[in-house]
Amino acid sequence: MVRDVPDRTAIFRRYLAKIAATLAALPLLLSCTNTDTVPAGLQAHPAGTQIAAIPALIPFPAHLAIQTGRFVVGDGTPLSFDRMDAESARIAAYFADLVYRTRGLRLVSQPGGRHAIVLRHLDDPNATGKEGYRLEVTPAGVTISASKPAGLFYGTITLWQLLTQTSGALGGVAIPALQIDDAPRFAWRGLMIDSVRHFQSVDFIKTMLDAMAREKLNVLQWHLTDDQGWRLEIKKYPRLTEVGAWRVPAGEAAQHDIDPLTHQPRLYGGYYSQAEVRDLVAYAAMRNITIVPEIEMPGHAMAAIVAYPWLGSGAQAPTAISGDWGIFPYLYNANEETFAFIQDVLTETMALFPSTYIHVGGDEAVKDQWKTSPAIQAKIHSVGVADEEALQGWFIQRVEKFLNAHGRRLIGWDEVLQGGIAPDATIMSWRGIDGAVTAAKAGHDAVLSPSPFLYFDFRQAEGRDEPSGRGQIVTLSNVYDFDPAPAKLTADERRHIIGVQANVWTEHIREQDNVGYAVFPRAAALAELGWSPAAARDRAGFLARMPAELGRYVALGLPHSTHIMAELAPPLPAGIRDSHELKPCNNVSILSVEGPAPLQGKRPVFLHSPANPCWIYERADLSGISHIQAVAGLLPYNHPNSSIAQNITLRPQATPNGELEVHLDGCEGMTIAVLPMPKLAPDIALATVRGSLAPQTGVHDLCLIFTRASPDPYWALHTVQLVPD
Ligand code: ACM
């Protein structure tokens, strides 16, 4: 058999096109002064660091206008808000904490004040809508104004993102003068976490809530009941959690893992007490997140039926909760006792969760038991419905009436459409988007959460290091490319699409950090689908904003996938060179060594001479090149007694962390760019700096050299890229 030989030229051409598309997105916006790395109080470096760039904001705002000038935020910048307004005070504290944790800057709470960051909670309740805000940066200060606390909160999140444009950089930071007028595209920007198949700690759920808030996601659908467990404390039915929250995991190993107290296989599980739930609901609300509880019915009910066998409809109730996955046949009964149970459970649930919506599941309720149950067949007859599917419709409508009577609204997976539902019910479309299309055409609201592209339990990359998950690959770009405006709907019908949601089922995600890995950064793409206007859709631009977003995850210790970095920076394209593809400026003890960070994980390797951190980029074609971007690490000088020590070359620095100088045709040639280096946080491996290059034509050797006042520590170049206009 003849094997297909990949067409390498075509692959390379496609790759170049991809890079070109990414770069093409960069200079779209305008004349901002990007001096992100300039510490407070310093002027921008005189030579050539003014660049045009789109700020790396995610989700990208509805309207952004870059203006002339900049504002420097430093240690001690005043933060002004109405102290009599508890919401403003809380938001100010949250923002100040984020800035401190990520940039090491202490903002000072101060009423009024010049050169301040001012939060204005507007008296006009309609000026910016429920979640919108205006953010104005001028050389004289920053003002965030919003009608509602949610908008004020989101304005501070955007400002924090403006302050964290450079991964790992600490200290004072200049942001461009600008005006942002922002509001979301959709009201429902959700994430569903399955805490049944595997259990996550309260602290972990809080970590997810904080991370969601930073992406302006506003709904956590919490999957609390299913076949494999019941995770919500219900006071009236204690066996739901005493019995229903515990199972023996599948497999021989678990069978042989004997609990010394019971002499039985150790049980896996857990549940959330009502006190914990109240705490989480309040924690979420302070971050503009509504937790929507999901109580599954009439299927996915095994755990409840094991706890209270009279709830079941089969001839024989299950006696133990299975550790297996998939769809089980156990459905609730449809008698009065079962409805009384469901209403009791919903009553306690509503007391815990103030959300308008209560999710009742409704998916994958195979009707085998209902078909063979004489009681159910009698019920079908007595209520006058056609069959078991219609009985599910009757069941769900009855529950809906109960919820409506308590001022709540029902939402369910798209199967709840099958038996017929009341107009007030909202559909969550998971089997593709057809459920949402049918629902919207029939006048129901719908949320789009289709498998596979918004199912975050699918793996996001190939490779042996990828954590477990469903096998198909759903990449960051796949998520971004999902179109939340179904073409089959008219503009009027589309108004029923109230939002988007991603779901993380956890059958194959045992370790909670891997839930974080599955969600981030794909949640960033979800956030952009849910928030940014359709007209702002720009995958290349989004990907170009990802490195800064990943830098924020690193700074805050959020578990996440870094696979996208490999996607963004695979084999070096024309224009990018690794230090190993540059020539050290002299031959004194050339080393190829790892940097000191990160403490955990892979460290970058730098080819260089510690005696003289200087490289020649040979034969660079500078025609059409407008910028240079360099990635560098900060290395300890630990060669005191070697030949290196006798050959140290220093070059005076002008800014606190030194500069990368770029010279034309040799190290004494004309300076064509100077890039001030940032202060680098201790466990951060690399800093990225970027600046404009005085225009040149033709092919030249470039000398890239770091200034430094002393040998220790010193910057070493990792990669350098020449960026075209
Ligand atoms: C689902 O994935 N069963 C909603």
XYZ file of C-alpha atoms and ligand atoms in Angstrom:
729
model
C 0.000 0.000 0.000
C 1.264 3.459 -0.829
C 1.081 5.815 2.095
C 0.000 9.387 1.606
C 2.953 11.704 1.892
C 1.891 15.010 3.425
C 2.442 17.968 1.160
C 4.868 19.905 3.322
C 4.849 22.984 1.147
C 1.089 23.206 1.419
C 1.238 22.708 5.192
C 3.849 25.437 5.491
C 1.840 27.766 3.263
C -1.256 27.177 5.395
C 0.786 27.827 8.489
C 2.137 31.116 7.158
C -1.386 32.159 6.226
C -2.467 31.433 9.808
C 0.338 33.510 11.281
C -0.350 36.298 8.796
C -4.004 36.256 9.818
C -3.024 36.505 13.480
C -0.657 39.358 12.841
C -3.083 41.125 10.557
C -5.376 41.507 13.527
C -2.797 43.317 15.614
C -2.520 46.831 14.209
C -6.250 47.362 13.595
C -6.472 49.796 16.415
C -5.000 52.876 16.232
C -2.598 55.188 17.828
C -2.398 53.997 21.392
C 0.794 54.370 23.307
C 1.718 50.954 24.516
C 4.109 51.525 27.335
C 2.742 48.763 29.485
C 6.135 47.981 30.833
C 6.978 51.489 31.960
C 7.012 51.741 35.738
C 5.106 54.509 37.484
C 6.672 57.900 37.282
C 8.954 57.135 34.354
C 8.611 58.612 30.925
C 8.309 56.302 27.979
C 11.735 55.441 26.706
C 12.777 58.070 24.191
C 13.621 55.695 21.394
C 10.918 53.933 19.504
C 8.640 52.065 21.908
C 5.410 53.676 20.789
C 3.343 50.970 19.202
C -0.148 50.429 17.979
C -1.941 47.494 19.533
C -5.328 46.222 20.460
C -5.492 45.808 24.224
C -5.812 42.149 25.162
C -9.331 42.333 26.612
C -11.477 39.199 26.912
C -14.366 39.276 26.222
C -13.740 42.079 23.779
C -15.888 45.138 24.572
C -18.784 46.353 22.475
C -17.207 49.772 21.738
C -13.595 50.767 22.213
C -11.995 54.010 21.087
C -8.295 54.492 21.737
C -7.337 58.111 22.324
C -4.139 60.082 22.630
C -2.105 59.905 25.796
C -1.909 57.499 28.675
C -2.466 57.156 32.392
C 0.011 55.526 34.735
C -1.266 53.349 37.568
C 1.320 52.842 40.266
C 1.739 52.032 43.925
C -0.468 54.499 45.790
C -2.759 55.480 42.917
C -5.978 56.700 44.592
C -9.116 54.604 44.252
C -12.224 56.661 44.830
C -15.783 55.396 45.379
C -18.883 56.245 47.389
C -18.160 54.834 50.830
C -21.819 55.018 51.791
C -22.605 52.592 48.969
C -21.811 49.066 50.173
C -21.785 47.617 46.643
C -19.274 50.177 45.403
C -17.071 49.556 48.450
C -17.138 45.797 47.908
C -16.346 46.140 44.198
C -13.500 48.553 44.942
C -12.035 46.087 47.457
C -12.294 43.189 44.991
C -10.592 45.228 42.270
C -7.819 46.462 44.561
C -7.155 42.884 45.661
C -6.910 41.661 42.051
C -4.494 44.462 41.171
C -2.370 43.695 44.216
C -2.285 39.966 43.539
C -1.378 40.313 39.881
C 0.772 43.470 39.708
C 1.878 43.910 43.304
C 0.434 47.440 43.353
C -1.346 48.900 46.358
C -4.140 51.284 45.405
C -5.149 53.724 48.114
C -8.789 54.230 49.000
C -9.308 57.974 48.874
C -12.376 60.134 48.293
C -11.987 62.393 45.259
C -8.382 63.136 44.425
C -6.554 63.942 41.233
C -5.078 61.219 39.081
C -7.427 58.717 40.653
C -9.404 55.691 39.573
C -13.013 56.683 40.251
C -15.970 54.287 40.512
C -19.300 56.029 39.898
C -22.510 54.223 40.698
C -24.932 56.291 38.594
C -28.280 57.492 39.900
C -29.830 56.925 36.477
C -30.866 53.252 36.580
C -31.055 52.963 32.806
C -27.915 54.717 31.620
C -25.796 51.621 31.074
C -28.324 48.773 31.374
C -28.172 45.847 33.796
C -24.575 44.825 33.210
C -23.117 47.613 31.082
C -20.565 50.273 32.008
C -18.483 53.116 30.627
C -14.733 53.130 31.214
C -12.827 56.320 30.448
C -9.076 56.608 30.700
C -7.513 60.044 30.244
C -4.111 61.374 31.278
C -5.928 62.910 34.281
C -7.482 59.697 35.616
C -9.788 56.739 35.120
C -13.557 56.758 35.590
C -15.830 53.749 35.557
C -19.528 54.570 35.590
C -22.468 52.193 35.670
C -26.126 52.128 36.575
C -25.937 48.814 38.409
C -23.336 47.131 40.596
C -22.922 44.398 37.948
C -21.770 47.003 35.421
C -19.474 48.676 37.907
C -17.968 45.287 38.710
C -17.439 44.442 35.029
C -15.885 47.868 34.434
C -13.282 47.108 37.085
C -12.618 43.706 35.505
C -11.930 45.416 32.177
C -9.653 47.941 33.860
C -7.798 45.118 35.590
C -7.313 43.466 32.200
C -5.888 46.736 30.857
C -3.408 46.639 33.737
C -2.387 43.044 32.989
C -1.429 43.125 29.336
C 2.062 41.718 29.838
C 2.370 38.242 31.318
C 4.190 38.226 34.588
C 4.964 41.935 34.703
C 4.809 43.599 38.123
C 4.749 47.209 39.238
C 3.531 50.453 37.717
C 1.850 50.304 34.377
C 0.754 52.803 31.760
C -2.568 52.293 30.028
C -3.670 54.076 26.881
C -6.251 56.846 27.046
C -9.475 55.344 25.777
C -13.201 55.125 26.118
C -15.063 51.834 26.385
C -18.845 51.613 26.269
C -19.715 48.058 26.988
C -22.694 45.773 27.499
C -23.255 42.072 26.842
C -24.724 40.506 23.730
C -26.573 37.844 25.770
C -28.126 37.830 29.232
C -27.199 34.157 29.947
C -23.474 33.414 29.819
C -23.282 30.105 31.565
C -21.105 27.264 32.678
C -22.471 23.980 33.976
C -20.400 21.964 36.414
C -21.325 18.359 37.119
C -20.580 17.833 40.818
C -22.241 14.403 40.812
C -20.124 12.143 38.667
C -17.152 13.554 40.528
C -17.310 15.814 43.512
C -15.512 19.156 43.850
C -14.742 21.018 47.059
C -16.491 24.230 48.058
C -13.166 26.042 47.700
C -12.788 24.764 44.179
C -16.283 25.944 43.241
C -15.287 29.355 44.612
C -12.166 29.305 42.446
C -14.373 28.605 39.438
C -16.771 31.418 40.393
C -13.917 33.911 40.606
C -12.498 32.749 37.309
C -15.935 32.916 35.662
C -16.443 36.450 36.954
C -13.160 37.518 35.363
C -14.556 36.306 32.013
C -17.882 38.113 32.666
C -19.748 34.790 32.791
C -22.852 35.146 34.924
C -24.610 31.779 35.371
C -23.304 28.657 37.080
C -25.673 25.795 36.419
C -24.908 23.382 39.192
C -25.629 19.736 38.363
C -26.419 18.431 41.840
C -28.425 15.253 41.352
C -27.996 12.316 39.019
C -27.867 8.537 38.929
C -24.443 8.366 40.526
C -25.124 10.674 43.457
C -27.263 13.241 45.250
C -25.160 16.175 46.371
C -27.586 18.682 47.925
C -28.564 18.451 51.585
C -32.381 18.286 51.871
C -33.412 18.447 55.519
C -36.720 16.648 55.054
C -35.106 13.678 53.304
C -31.775 12.996 55.025
C -31.212 9.669 53.282
C -30.723 11.560 49.997
C -27.269 12.487 51.229
C -26.691 9.833 53.919
C -27.215 7.095 51.334
C -27.546 8.845 47.992
C -24.262 10.731 48.110
C -22.038 7.632 48.249
C -20.984 4.903 45.868
C -18.254 2.345 45.308
C -16.333 3.430 42.225
C -16.115 0.999 39.307
C -13.171 -1.378 38.960
C -11.288 -4.018 40.888
C -9.032 -1.543 42.673
C -12.000 0.113 44.362
C -13.482 -3.278 45.295
C -10.238 -4.093 47.127
C -9.926 -0.693 48.787
C -11.445 -1.782 52.093
C -12.571 0.810 54.608
C -11.260 -0.365 58.030
C -14.337 1.036 59.776
C -16.948 -0.788 57.729
C -14.861 -3.675 56.307
C -16.571 -2.838 53.033
C -15.139 -1.180 49.923
C -14.480 2.480 50.644
C -17.235 4.788 49.462
C -16.633 7.735 47.144
C -18.813 10.819 47.344
C -19.812 13.867 49.312
C -22.470 16.513 49.406
C -22.942 20.230 49.975
C -24.585 21.231 53.248
C -27.238 23.918 53.143
C -24.874 26.277 54.970
C -22.209 25.696 52.302
C -24.746 26.276 49.545
C -25.897 29.549 51.103
C -22.283 30.648 51.356
C -21.636 29.767 47.702
C -24.802 31.459 46.467
C -23.806 34.682 48.253
C -20.203 34.349 47.029
C -21.493 34.002 43.475
C -23.945 36.896 43.782
C -21.123 39.207 44.819
C -19.479 38.327 41.507
C -22.665 38.871 39.478
C -23.148 35.118 39.100
C -26.464 33.400 39.592
C -26.265 29.760 40.603
C -29.038 27.816 38.901
C -29.520 24.463 40.649
C -30.305 21.422 38.544
C -32.547 18.790 40.104
C -32.948 16.022 37.510
C -36.332 14.444 36.747
C -37.961 12.172 35.765
C -34.764 10.260 34.811
C -31.195 10.334 36.140
C -32.861 9.499 39.449
C -31.076 6.348 40.638
C -29.411 7.928 43.686
C -32.729 9.277 44.990
C -34.468 5.954 44.341
C -31.746 4.001 46.161
C -32.269 6.339 49.136
C -36.083 6.145 48.996
C -37.138 3.116 46.920
C -40.812 4.176 46.894
C -39.846 7.007 44.536
C -39.124 4.516 41.748
C -41.376 3.171 39.014
C -39.686 -0.161 38.207
C -40.671 -3.554 39.544
C -37.440 -3.628 41.521
C -35.695 -0.619 42.988
C -31.903 -0.516 42.767
C -30.247 -1.269 46.121
C -26.896 0.460 45.626
C -25.716 3.411 43.622
C -23.764 2.309 40.605
C -20.268 3.501 39.831
C -20.980 3.043 36.129
C -21.683 5.796 33.610
C -24.317 6.014 30.910
C -28.096 6.056 30.938
C -29.981 4.023 33.537
C -33.640 2.986 33.274
C -34.669 4.255 36.745
C -37.416 6.866 36.480
C -39.427 8.513 39.217
C -42.928 7.314 39.793
C -45.713 9.746 38.813
C -47.927 9.290 41.881
C -48.913 11.849 44.511
C -46.268 10.707 47.016
C -43.544 11.280 44.445
C -44.877 14.738 43.542
C -45.019 15.604 47.226
C -41.335 14.579 47.464
C -40.406 16.629 44.395
C -42.263 19.677 45.698
C -40.617 19.349 49.112
C -37.201 19.090 47.485
C -37.929 22.088 45.247
C -39.211 24.077 48.217
C -35.929 23.601 50.086
C -34.019 24.199 46.844
C -35.827 27.499 46.197
C -35.125 28.599 49.755
C -31.410 28.109 49.082
C -31.178 29.432 45.532
C -32.832 32.787 44.772
C -32.365 32.304 40.996
C -35.396 32.919 38.817
C -34.665 29.696 36.954
C -34.722 26.196 38.396
C -33.324 23.522 36.069
C -35.259 20.259 36.179
C -33.086 18.216 33.791
C -35.516 16.149 31.755
C -32.874 14.558 29.511
C -32.336 10.917 28.602
C -35.384 9.572 30.450
C -35.696 6.189 28.716
C -39.248 5.020 29.197
C -38.725 1.212 29.580
C -39.883 1.146 33.191
C -42.858 3.416 32.525
C -43.875 1.150 29.642
C -44.007 -1.919 31.859
C -45.342 -0.333 35.039
C -49.089 -0.957 35.595
C -49.255 2.109 37.873
C -47.768 4.349 35.187
C -50.016 2.890 32.497
C -52.998 3.616 34.760
C -51.686 7.166 35.233
C -51.408 7.706 31.468
C -55.017 6.624 31.228
C -56.289 8.685 34.160
C -54.649 11.970 33.101
C -55.667 11.365 29.506
C -52.318 11.593 27.702
C -51.321 9.512 24.683
C -48.201 7.711 25.841
C -45.115 7.748 28.052
C -43.512 10.711 26.199
C -46.662 12.730 26.751
C -46.678 11.651 30.392
C -43.201 13.198 30.737
C -44.712 16.399 29.285
C -47.539 16.244 31.816
C -45.014 15.555 34.626
C -42.805 18.512 33.684
C -45.766 20.854 33.234
C -47.021 19.953 36.671
C -43.631 20.784 38.149
C -43.546 23.981 36.101
C -46.858 25.122 37.584
C -45.477 24.529 41.045
C -42.359 26.591 40.256
C -44.398 29.367 38.641
C -46.660 29.500 41.679
C -43.543 30.258 43.703
C -42.381 32.977 41.341
C -39.788 30.847 39.551
C -39.291 29.705 35.976
C -38.530 26.232 34.707
C -35.611 25.455 32.431
C -34.853 21.970 31.117
C -32.757 20.086 28.568
C -34.277 20.010 25.093
C -36.095 16.688 25.686
C -38.673 18.588 27.750
C -40.006 19.922 24.443
C -41.143 16.467 23.420
C -44.145 16.160 25.676
C -45.300 19.764 25.194
C -44.508 22.588 27.599
C -46.030 25.867 28.726
C -44.809 29.077 27.015
C -42.931 30.238 30.081
C -40.513 27.300 30.076
C -36.996 27.799 28.750
C -35.095 25.178 26.764
C -31.448 24.321 27.037
C -30.423 22.904 23.686
C -27.745 20.251 23.991
C -28.409 17.814 21.147
C -27.069 20.317 18.641
C -29.036 23.528 18.238
C -32.250 22.035 16.838
C -33.921 22.106 20.246
C -33.291 25.839 20.490
C -34.549 26.416 16.949
C -37.768 24.487 17.622
C -38.191 26.224 20.966
C -37.619 29.728 19.590
C -40.012 29.142 16.698
C -42.634 28.055 19.235
C -42.068 31.197 21.300
C -39.885 29.728 24.069
C -36.655 31.205 25.278
C -33.627 28.989 24.729
C -29.988 28.702 25.785
C -27.495 27.202 23.342
C -25.243 24.578 24.872
C -24.699 22.112 22.056
C -22.569 19.014 22.197
C -19.784 18.708 21.202
C -18.525 22.273 20.759
C -19.795 23.612 24.067
C -19.132 20.365 25.951
C -15.922 21.015 27.804
C -15.428 17.390 28.866
C -14.200 16.707 25.345
C -10.418 16.785 25.149
C -8.922 19.956 23.759
C -5.754 18.522 22.257
C -4.073 15.331 21.113
C -1.123 14.025 23.015
C -0.149 11.814 25.889
C -0.136 14.663 28.405
C -3.737 15.657 27.760
C -5.920 14.806 30.782
C -8.708 12.266 30.402
C -11.951 13.269 28.740
C -14.211 12.339 25.890
C -12.057 11.455 22.924
C -13.124 13.903 20.249
C -11.041 17.067 20.224
C -12.816 20.372 20.844
C -10.215 23.098 20.479
C -10.323 26.675 21.671
C -10.940 27.707 18.069
C -13.802 25.204 17.719
C -15.502 26.901 20.659
C -14.809 30.358 19.264
C -16.174 29.371 15.863
C -19.559 28.281 17.225
C -22.174 30.706 15.904
C -24.795 31.615 18.512
C -27.116 33.103 15.878
C -28.825 30.058 14.300
C -29.334 30.750 10.593
C -32.680 28.960 10.646
C -34.212 31.670 12.850
C -35.589 35.036 11.811
C -34.340 38.125 13.625
C -37.503 38.106 15.736
C -37.136 34.453 16.646
C -33.490 35.017 17.525
C -34.577 37.258 20.356
C -35.587 34.051 22.127
C -31.948 32.923 22.205
C -31.076 34.289 25.625
C -27.546 32.987 25.758
C -24.854 30.357 25.589
C -23.553 27.843 28.065
C -20.728 25.316 28.202
C -21.136 22.094 30.154
C -18.456 20.164 32.006
C -19.645 16.653 32.656
C -17.242 14.906 34.980
C -17.529 11.164 34.374
C -13.967 11.290 33.062
C -12.703 14.211 35.147
C -11.964 12.778 38.575
C -9.497 15.408 39.759
C -11.019 18.806 40.291
C -8.025 20.715 38.941
C -8.693 18.976 35.658
C -12.137 20.592 35.658
C -10.248 23.891 35.639
C -8.011 22.554 32.877
C -11.065 21.571 30.819
C -12.743 24.925 31.291
C -9.871 27.362 30.790
C -9.066 28.852 28.370
C -12.094 27.522 26.458
C -14.291 29.599 28.786
C -12.574 32.670 27.344
C -13.948 31.761 23.910
C -17.348 31.069 25.450
C -17.232 34.453 27.175
C -16.559 36.181 23.907
C -19.483 34.353 22.237
C -21.747 35.409 25.057
C -20.597 38.982 25.528
C -19.007 40.525 22.438
C -21.140 41.804 19.558
C -21.430 39.544 16.532
C -19.652 42.185 14.432
C -16.553 41.962 16.660
C -16.086 38.273 15.894
C -12.448 37.819 14.920
C -10.755 34.536 15.719
C -7.250 35.725 14.824
C -7.682 38.769 17.024
C -8.995 36.595 19.842
C -6.014 34.236 19.605
C -3.644 37.208 19.606
C -5.214 38.266 22.938
C -4.771 34.815 24.504
C -1.154 35.060 25.745
C -2.130 37.925 28.070
C -5.153 35.946 29.261
C -3.004 32.897 29.996
C -0.626 35.204 31.861
C -3.537 36.232 34.113
C -4.363 32.561 34.776
C -0.732 31.930 35.722
C -0.580 34.986 37.979
C -3.699 33.840 39.841
C -2.782 30.137 39.966
C -5.825 29.028 37.953
C -5.585 25.492 36.547
C -5.778 25.750 32.764
C -4.624 24.228 29.505
C -1.651 25.832 27.786
C -2.132 23.865 24.637
C -3.098 26.969 22.721
C 0.419 28.344 23.145
C 1.751 25.413 21.155
C -0.942 26.123 18.575
C 0.052 29.774 18.479
C 3.780 29.149 18.386
C 4.506 25.854 16.638
C 7.557 25.368 14.392
C 9.165 28.738 14.059
C 7.778 30.590 11.081
C 9.717 33.121 9.039
C 10.371 36.100 11.256
C 10.523 34.267 14.604
C 13.867 33.014 15.764
C 14.726 31.104 18.888
C 17.971 32.009 20.691
C 19.428 28.805 19.265
C 18.889 30.234 15.788
C 20.747 33.449 16.597
C 24.516 33.892 16.847
C 26.010 34.937 20.196
C 27.978 38.170 19.757
C 31.203 36.607 21.025
C 32.550 33.197 21.834
C 33.045 33.479 25.587
C 31.552 30.383 27.254
C 28.428 29.937 25.235
C 25.804 28.056 27.271
C 22.428 26.566 26.453
C 20.809 26.531 29.882
C 17.432 26.507 31.545
C 16.082 29.585 33.286
C 15.188 29.466 37.007
C 11.411 29.504 36.563
C 8.831 28.140 36.795
C 9.557 26.092 39.918
C 7.107 23.450 38.677
C 7.002 22.319 35.080
C 9.021 22.820 31.923
C 11.528 25.661 31.858
C 12.643 27.559 28.780
C 16.208 27.119 27.551
C 18.393 30.025 26.421
C 21.475 29.925 24.171
C 23.777 32.764 25.204
C 26.943 33.970 26.836
C 26.416 35.164 30.433
C 29.485 37.373 29.889
C 27.671 39.365 27.251
C 23.910 38.873 26.688
C 24.085 39.797 23.015
C 22.948 38.040 19.837
C 23.213 38.600 16.108
C 20.117 38.030 14.007
C 21.820 37.358 10.713
C 20.489 38.402 7.357
C 17.181 39.851 8.514
C 14.996 41.147 5.687
C 13.707 44.413 7.160
C 11.596 45.593 4.219
C 8.046 46.104 5.454
C 8.971 45.349 9.086
C 7.461 47.821 11.548
C 7.845 46.138 14.937
C 10.023 43.813 16.893
C 8.753 41.490 19.610
C 11.112 39.768 21.991
C 10.545 37.115 24.641
C 13.196 36.993 27.357
C 13.894 35.396 30.730
C 15.739 36.755 33.739
C 18.675 34.505 34.699
C 20.792 34.424 37.848
C 24.472 35.091 37.261
C 26.099 32.136 38.999
C 29.514 31.863 37.356
C 31.663 33.969 39.709
C 34.896 32.003 39.382
C 35.018 31.186 35.703
C 36.368 32.656 32.499
C 32.971 34.269 32.163
C 33.715 36.474 35.168
C 36.841 37.844 33.481
C 34.969 38.778 30.322
C 31.873 40.514 31.646
C 30.547 43.267 29.389
C 28.146 45.818 30.884
C 26.140 48.438 29.031
C 24.486 51.344 30.887
C 20.752 51.026 31.420
C 18.219 53.886 31.367
C 15.182 52.291 33.033
C 14.961 50.238 36.247
C 14.914 46.816 34.612
C 17.229 47.516 31.680
C 16.453 47.513 27.982
C 16.822 45.403 24.906
C 18.615 47.510 22.304
C 18.428 46.698 18.616
C 21.290 47.966 16.427
C 21.608 47.898 12.661
C 24.618 46.212 11.033
C 26.578 45.397 14.183
C 26.455 46.292 17.865
C 27.915 49.750 17.372
C 25.522 50.500 14.485
C 22.497 52.785 14.549
C 19.948 52.099 17.317
C 16.655 51.217 15.631
C 14.635 50.138 18.692
C 14.901 50.214 22.472
C 12.511 48.039 24.468
C 12.379 48.681 28.238
C 12.133 45.444 30.169
C 9.438 44.937 32.849
C 9.837 43.904 36.450
C 9.283 40.151 36.352
C 7.435 38.237 39.089
C 9.667 35.597 40.726
C 8.031 32.444 39.373
C 7.406 33.737 35.872
C 9.703 32.353 33.209
C 9.343 34.839 30.387
C 8.423 38.431 29.626
C 7.223 39.603 26.229
C 8.132 43.086 25.037
C 7.272 44.732 21.794
C 8.155 48.011 20.167
C 8.313 49.759 16.847
C 11.374 49.544 14.659
C 12.642 52.565 12.724
C 11.748 51.689 9.100
C 14.495 50.050 7.023
C 14.754 48.327 3.701
C 16.787 45.356 2.580
C 18.731 42.662 4.382
C 20.815 43.491 7.475
C 22.467 41.824 10.436
C 20.776 42.973 13.653
C 22.568 43.137 16.988
C 20.265 42.481 19.963
C 21.837 43.391 23.262
C 20.603 43.877 26.807
C 21.779 46.814 28.885
C 22.651 46.070 32.526
C 24.331 47.853 35.402
C 25.624 44.636 36.990
C 25.928 41.008 35.946
C 23.307 39.567 38.293
C 20.574 38.896 37.293
C 20.640 39.369 33.542
C 18.150 39.108 30.695
C 18.544 36.371 28.122
C 16.706 36.316 24.842
C 14.421 33.353 24.218
C 12.829 34.298 20.901
C 12.643 37.347 18.729
C 10.159 38.128 16.005
C 10.172 40.740 13.271
C 6.617 41.870 12.691
C 5.496 43.303 9.353
C 3.268 46.392 8.985
C -26.927 15.844 28.519
O -25.772 15.935 28.040
N -27.427 14.667 28.802
C -27.733 17.033 28.774
